[in-house]
CSV table of C-alpha atoms in Angstrom, one decimal:
chain,number,residue,atom,x,y,z
E,1,UNK,CA,2.2,6.5,-7.7
E,2,UNK,CA,4.1,5.0,-10.7
E,3,UNK,CA,7.8,5.0,-9.9
E,4,UNK,CA,7.3,4.4,-6.2
E,5,UNK,CA,9.1,1.7,-4.3
E,6,UNK,CA,7.6,0.0,-1.3
E,7,UNK,CA,9.7,-2.2,1.1
E,8,UNK,CA,8.2,-4.3,3.9
E,9,UNK,CA,10.7,-3.6,6.7
E,10,UNK,CA,8.9,-5.2,9.7
E,11,UNK,CA,5.6,-7.1,10.2
E,12,UNK,CA,3.7,-3.9,10.6
E,13,UNK,CA,5.9,-1.3,8.9
E,14,UNK,CA,6.7,-0.4,5.3
E,15,UNK,CA,8.9,2.3,3.8
E,16,UNK,CA,7.8,4.1,0.6
E,17,UNK,CA,10.3,5.9,-1.6
E,18,UNK,CA,9.6,8.1,-4.7
E,19,UNK,CA,11.6,10.9,-6.3
E,20,UNK,CA,14.1,11.3,-3.4
E,21,UNK,CA,11.3,11.4,-0.7
E,22,UNK,CA,11.1,8.6,1.9
E,23,UNK,CA,8.2,7.9,4.2
E,24,UNK,CA,7.7,5.1,6.8
E,25,UNK,CA,4.2,3.8,7.4
E,26,UNK,CA,3.4,2.0,10.7
E,27,UNK,CA,0.4,-0.2,10.6
E,28,UNK,CA,-1.9,-1.3,13.4
E,29,UNK,CA,-1.0,-4.8,14.6
E,30,UNK,CA,-4.7,-5.7,14.3
E,31,UNK,CA,-4.5,-6.1,10.6
E,32,UNK,CA,-4.9,-9.8,9.7
E,33,UNK,CA,-2.6,-9.6,6.6
E,34,UNK,CA,-0.3,-7.0,5.1
E,35,UNK,CA,0.8,-7.4,1.5
E,36,UNK,CA,3.0,-5.3,-0.7
E,37,UNK,CA,2.0,-5.5,-4.4
E,38,UNK,CA,5.0,-4.8,-6.6
E,39,UNK,CA,3.7,-6.4,-9.8
E,40,UNK,CA,0.4,-6.4,-11.6
E,41,UNK,CA,-1.9,-9.1,-10.2
E,42,UNK,CA,-4.7,-11.1,-11.6
E,43,UNK,CA,-7.1,-9.1,-9.5
E,44,UNK,CA,-8.7,-6.5,-11.6
E,45,UNK,CA,-7.6,-2.9,-10.7
E,46,UNK,CA,-5.2,-3.8,-7.9
E,47,UNK,CA,-2.4,-1.3,-8.2
E,48,UNK,CA,-4.1,0.7,-10.9
E,49,UNK,CA,-3.8,4.5,-10.6
E,50,UNK,CA,-4.4,7.4,-12.9
E,51,UNK,CA,-1.4,9.7,-13.2
E,52,UNK,CA,-3.1,11.7,-15.9
E,53,UNK,CA,-6.6,12.3,-17.3
E,54,UNK,CA,-7.9,9.1,-19.0
E,55,UNK,CA,-4.7,7.2,-18.5
E,56,UNK,CA,-4.1,4.3,-16.2
E,57,UNK,CA,-0.9,2.7,-15.0
E,58,UNK,CA,0.3,0.2,-12.5
E,59,UNK,CA,1.9,1.4,-9.3
E,60,UNK,CA,3.1,-0.5,-6.3
E,61,UNK,CA,0.5,-0.8,-3.6
E,62,UNK,CA,-0.2,-1.8,0.0
E,63,UNK,CA,-3.0,-4.3,0.5
E,64,UNK,CA,-4.4,-4.5,4.1
E,65,UNK,CA,-6.8,-7.3,5.0
E,66,UNK,CA,-8.8,-7.4,8.2
E,67,UNK,CA,-8.8,-10.5,10.3
E,68,UNK,CA,-11.9,-12.5,11.3
E,69,UNK,CA,-13.0,-10.6,14.4
E,70,UNK,CA,-15.4,-8.1,15.8
E,71,UNK,CA,-15.6,-4.5,14.5
E,72,UNK,CA,-12.6,-2.4,15.6
E,73,UNK,CA,-10.6,0.7,14.8
E,74,UNK,CA,-7.4,0.4,12.8
E,75,UNK,CA,-4.8,3.1,13.1
E,76,UNK,CA,-2.0,4.0,10.6
E,77,UNK,CA,0.9,6.4,11.3
E,78,UNK,CA,2.8,8.1,8.5
E,79,UNK,CA,6.4,9.2,9.4
E,80,UNK,CA,8.7,11.4,7.3
E,81,UNK,CA,12.3,10.1,7.4
């Protein structure tokens, strides 16, 4: 959401803060790449959200890319701090 802050705290962990609420997200180690988008990119729609009807804004985002391997299951854990 607009106004959020995302901080990459470890290879497979990020912390999200917004309006006084903090949440940690632990990502599966099988992810090939974890990127935190903090600014609009050249990729169309990356980080675009709709906070209100017919309105779009940029918001920080988490981009998870799978590696080159067989089909598998990825798990994500959300922790309130």
